[in-house]
Coordinates of C-alpha atoms and ligand atoms in Angstrom, one line a residue:
M6 CA 17.5 13.9 -3.6
P7 CA 15.7 13.2 -6.8
F8 CA 18.3 10.6 -8.0
Y9 CA 17.9 8.5 -4.9
R10 CA 14.1 8.9 -5.0
D11 CA 13.6 8.1 -8.6
H12 CA 16.3 5.4 -9.2
I13 CA 17.6 3.8 -6.0
Y14 CA 14.5 3.8 -3.8
P15 CA 12.3 2.0 -6.4
H16 CA 14.9 -0.7 -6.7
L17 CA 15.1 -1.1 -2.9
V18 CA 11.3 -1.4 -2.7
N19 CA 11.3 -3.9 -5.5
A20 CA 14.1 -6.0 -3.9
L21 CA 12.8 -5.9 -0.3
G22 CA 9.0 -5.4 -0.6
D23 CA 7.7 -8.9 -1.3
P24 CA 9.3 -11.6 0.8
E25 CA 7.4 -14.6 2.2
P26 CA 5.1 -14.4 4.1
I27 CA 4.1 -11.0 2.6
R28 CA 3.7 -12.5 -0.8
E29 CA 1.5 -15.2 0.6
I30 CA -0.8 -12.6 2.1
R31 CA -0.9 -10.6 -1.1
Q32 CA -2.0 -13.9 -2.9
R33 CA -4.9 -14.2 -0.4
I34 CA -6.2 -10.6 -0.3
I35 CA -5.6 -9.1 -3.8
P36 CA -7.9 -11.6 -5.5
L37 CA -10.8 -10.2 -3.3
A38 CA -10.7 -7.1 -5.6
Q39 CA -13.4 -6.8 -8.2
G40 CA -14.8 -4.5 -10.9
K41 CA -13.0 -1.2 -11.4
V42 CA -10.0 -1.1 -9.0
L43 CA -7.9 1.8 -7.8
E44 CA -4.5 0.8 -6.4
I45 CA -2.9 3.6 -4.4
G46 CA 0.9 3.8 -4.5
A47 CA 1.3 0.8 -6.8
G48 CA 5.1 1.0 -6.6
P49 CA 6.9 -1.6 -8.7
G50 CA 3.6 -3.4 -9.5
V51 CA 4.0 -6.5 -7.4
N52 CA 0.2 -6.8 -6.9
F53 CA -0.7 -6.8 -10.6
V54 CA -0.1 -10.6 -11.0
H55 CA -2.5 -11.4 -8.1
Y56 CA -5.7 -9.7 -9.6
D57 CA -8.3 -12.2 -10.8
P58 CA -9.0 -11.4 -14.5
V59 CA -12.5 -13.0 -14.1
K60 CA -13.5 -10.5 -11.5
V61 CA -11.5 -7.3 -12.3
E62 CA -12.5 -5.1 -15.2
K63 CA -9.6 -2.6 -14.9
V64 CA -6.9 -1.4 -12.4
Y65 CA -6.1 2.3 -12.1
A66 CA -2.5 2.2 -10.6
L67 CA -1.9 5.5 -9.0
E68 CA 1.8 6.1 -8.4
P69 CA 3.6 9.5 -8.2
N70 CA 7.2 8.2 -8.5
P71 CA 8.3 7.9 -12.2
G72 CA 11.0 5.4 -11.2
M73 CA 8.4 3.1 -9.7
I74 CA 6.3 3.3 -12.9
R75 CA 9.3 2.4 -15.0
L76 CA 9.8 -0.8 -12.8
A77 CA 6.0 -1.5 -12.8
E78 CA 5.7 -1.3 -16.6
P79 CA 6.9 -4.9 -17.3
Q80 CA 4.5 -6.1 -14.6
R81 CA 1.7 -4.2 -16.4
R82 CA 2.6 -5.9 -19.7
I83 CA 2.4 -9.4 -18.3
S84 CA -0.7 -8.7 -16.1
R85 CA -3.9 -10.6 -17.0
V86 CA -5.9 -7.5 -16.2
S87 CA -5.9 -4.1 -17.9
V88 CA -3.7 -1.6 -15.9
E89 CA -3.6 2.2 -16.4
F90 CA -1.1 4.3 -14.5
L91 CA -2.2 7.6 -12.9
N92 CA 0.9 9.7 -12.2
L93 CA -0.4 11.6 -9.2
P94 CA -0.3 11.4 -5.3
G95 CA -3.0 9.7 -3.3
E96 CA -4.1 13.0 -1.9
R97 CA -5.3 14.0 -5.5
I98 CA -7.2 11.0 -6.9
P99 CA -8.3 12.1 -10.4
L100 CA -11.5 9.9 -10.5
Q101 CA -15.2 10.6 -10.2
D102 CA -17.2 10.1 -7.0
G103 CA -18.5 6.6 -6.6
S104 CA -16.8 5.4 -9.8
I105 CA -14.6 2.6 -8.2
D106 CA -15.6 -0.9 -6.9
T107 CA -12.4 -1.7 -4.9
V108 CA -9.6 0.4 -3.5
V109 CA -6.3 -1.4 -2.7
S110 CA -3.4 -0.1 -0.6
T111 CA -0.4 -2.2 0.3
F112 CA 2.5 -0.7 2.3
T113 CA 1.6 2.8 1.0
L114 CA -0.4 4.5 3.8
C115 CA 2.9 4.6 5.8
T116 CA 4.4 7.0 3.2
I117 CA 1.6 9.3 2.1
P118 CA 2.1 12.7 3.8
G119 CA -1.6 13.6 3.9
V120 CA -2.7 10.1 4.8
V121 CA -6.2 10.9 6.3
A122 CA -7.0 13.2 3.3
A123 CA -5.9 10.3 1.0
I124 CA -8.1 7.8 2.8
R125 CA -11.1 10.2 2.6
G126 CA -10.4 10.5 -1.1
M127 CA -10.6 6.7 -1.4
G128 CA -14.0 6.8 0.3
R129 CA -15.1 9.5 -2.1
V130 CA -14.3 7.4 -5.3
L131 CA -15.7 4.2 -3.9
R132 CA -19.3 3.3 -4.9
P133 CA -21.8 2.5 -2.2
G134 CA -21.1 -1.1 -1.2
G135 CA -17.5 -0.8 -2.5
R136 CA -14.6 -2.2 -0.5
F137 CA -11.1 -1.1 0.6
I138 CA -8.5 -3.9 0.8
F139 CA -5.5 -2.9 2.9
F140 CA -2.2 -4.5 3.9
E141 CA 0.0 -2.1 5.9
H142 CA 2.6 -1.9 8.6
G143 CA 2.8 0.4 11.6
L144 CA 2.5 0.9 15.3
S145 CA 3.0 -2.3 17.3
P146 CA 0.6 -2.9 20.3
D147 CA 3.6 -3.8 22.5
P148 CA 5.0 -0.7 24.4
K149 CA 8.6 -2.1 24.3
V150 CA 8.5 -2.4 20.5
Q151 CA 6.8 1.0 20.2
R152 CA 9.8 2.5 22.0
W153 CA 12.1 1.0 19.4
Q154 CA 9.8 2.2 16.7
K155 CA 9.9 5.8 17.9
L156 CA 13.7 5.7 18.3
S157 CA 14.4 4.1 14.9
E158 CA 11.8 5.8 12.8
P159 CA 14.3 8.3 11.2
I160 CA 16.0 5.3 9.4
P161 CA 13.0 4.0 7.4
F162 CA 11.8 7.6 7.0
R163 CA 15.1 8.4 5.1
V164 CA 15.7 5.1 3.4
F165 CA 12.1 4.5 2.3
Q166 CA 11.3 8.1 1.4
G167 CA 9.0 9.3 4.2
C168 CA 8.0 5.8 5.5
H169 CA 6.5 6.0 9.1
V170 CA 6.7 3.0 11.3
T171 CA 4.6 4.5 14.1
R172 CA 1.2 5.0 12.3
D173 CA -1.8 3.3 13.8
M174 CA -3.4 2.2 10.6
P175 CA -6.7 0.9 12.0
S176 CA -7.3 4.3 13.7
L177 CA -6.3 6.2 10.6
I178 CA -8.6 4.1 8.4
A179 CA -11.5 4.9 10.8
Q180 CA -10.5 8.6 10.9
G181 CA -10.6 8.5 7.1
G182 CA -14.3 7.5 7.2
F183 CA -14.2 3.6 7.0
T184 CA -15.5 0.8 9.1
I185 CA -13.2 -2.2 9.3
E186 CA -14.9 -5.4 8.3
Q187 CA -12.1 -7.9 8.7
I188 CA -8.6 -7.5 10.1
E189 CA -5.6 -9.7 11.0
S190 CA -2.3 -8.6 12.3
A191 CA 1.2 -10.1 13.0
Y192 CA 4.9 -9.4 12.9
L193 CA 5.9 -10.4 9.3
A194 CA 9.0 -10.8 7.3
K195 CA 12.6 -10.9 8.4
F196 CA 12.9 -7.2 9.3
P197 CA 13.3 -6.2 13.0
R198 CA 10.0 -6.3 15.0
A199 CA 10.0 -2.4 15.1
W200 CA 9.6 -2.4 11.3
S201 CA 7.4 -5.4 10.7
Y202 CA 4.1 -5.2 12.5
C203 CA 1.4 -5.5 9.9
W204 CA -2.4 -5.5 9.5
W205 CA -4.4 -6.8 6.5
G206 CA -8.1 -6.9 5.9
T207 CA -11.0 -5.1 4.4
A208 CA -13.0 -1.9 5.2
I209 CA -16.1 -0.3 3.9
P210 CA -17.0 3.4 3.8
Q211 CA -19.1 4.5 6.8
Ligands
SAM11 C1 6.8 1.0 0.2 S1 6.2 1.4 -1.3 C2 4.9 0.2 -1.6 C3 4.7 -0.1 -3.0 C4 3.7 -1.2 -3.3 N1 2.4 -0.8 -3.0 C5 4.0 -2.5 -2.5 O1 3.1 -3.1 -1.9 O2 5.1 -3.0 -2.6 C6 5.3 2.9 -1.0 C7 4.7 3.5 -2.3 O3 3.9 4.7 -2.0 C8 4.2 5.6 -3.0 N2 3.8 7.0 -2.5 C9 4.6 7.9 -1.9 N3 3.9 9.0 -1.7 C10 2.7 8.8 -2.2 C11 1.5 9.6 -2.2 N4 1.4 10.8 -1.7 N5 0.4 9.1 -2.8 C12 0.5 7.8 -3.4 N6 1.5 7.0 -3.3 C13 2.6 7.5 -2.7 C14 5.7 5.5 -3.3 O4 6.1 6.1 -4.5 C15 5.8 4.0 -3.3 O5 5.6 3.4 -4.6

């Protein structure tokens, strides 16, 4: 349903995607970005305000949904860093090998259909010594919560356009060719536990 995807879904993500304590964690991890940054699935641009203009040269904001780009445009205008939109999916990153210092993904790996291919692409564009900053939700370590996640997955999948709540992000990041440097996890936000188990941290290409 293109109307839902391009008009309603972007407003839903904009309205629900940045509650406390999620915002507080964005404020802590996004300023770790430096140099040339690739943000995958930038959505309505809620991270733009958190980039440190002293450390960041430019942000390539890759986002395939034109409705998201429309919402992100005012954020781009008020951002203290230069932001260029790339209107493509994460499986097709249009940047040269080793050309990026930092890749950022927040609440996007849950939705990318070819998630491991996209993570490998992030590793391809990162320069040696570059860093991946992630903040994602997914599979809880608690078997009881996992049961609810498996049962309820069709709801976020429909409402949030392909969002999976049962992806094991640390494993996928490792399968995509990264070593995790730092990671924290917790149930965040006011959503049910089945939809709110999150990890945040950094990883480097293997
Ligand atoms: C839940 S939103 C997260 C938006 C934003 N990163 C945030 O933290 O609020 C998921 C985003 O992933 C984008 N997306 C969906 N499929 C994608 C793909 N194949 N490659 C890159 N981004 C994708 C969606 O358009 C959407 O903007």
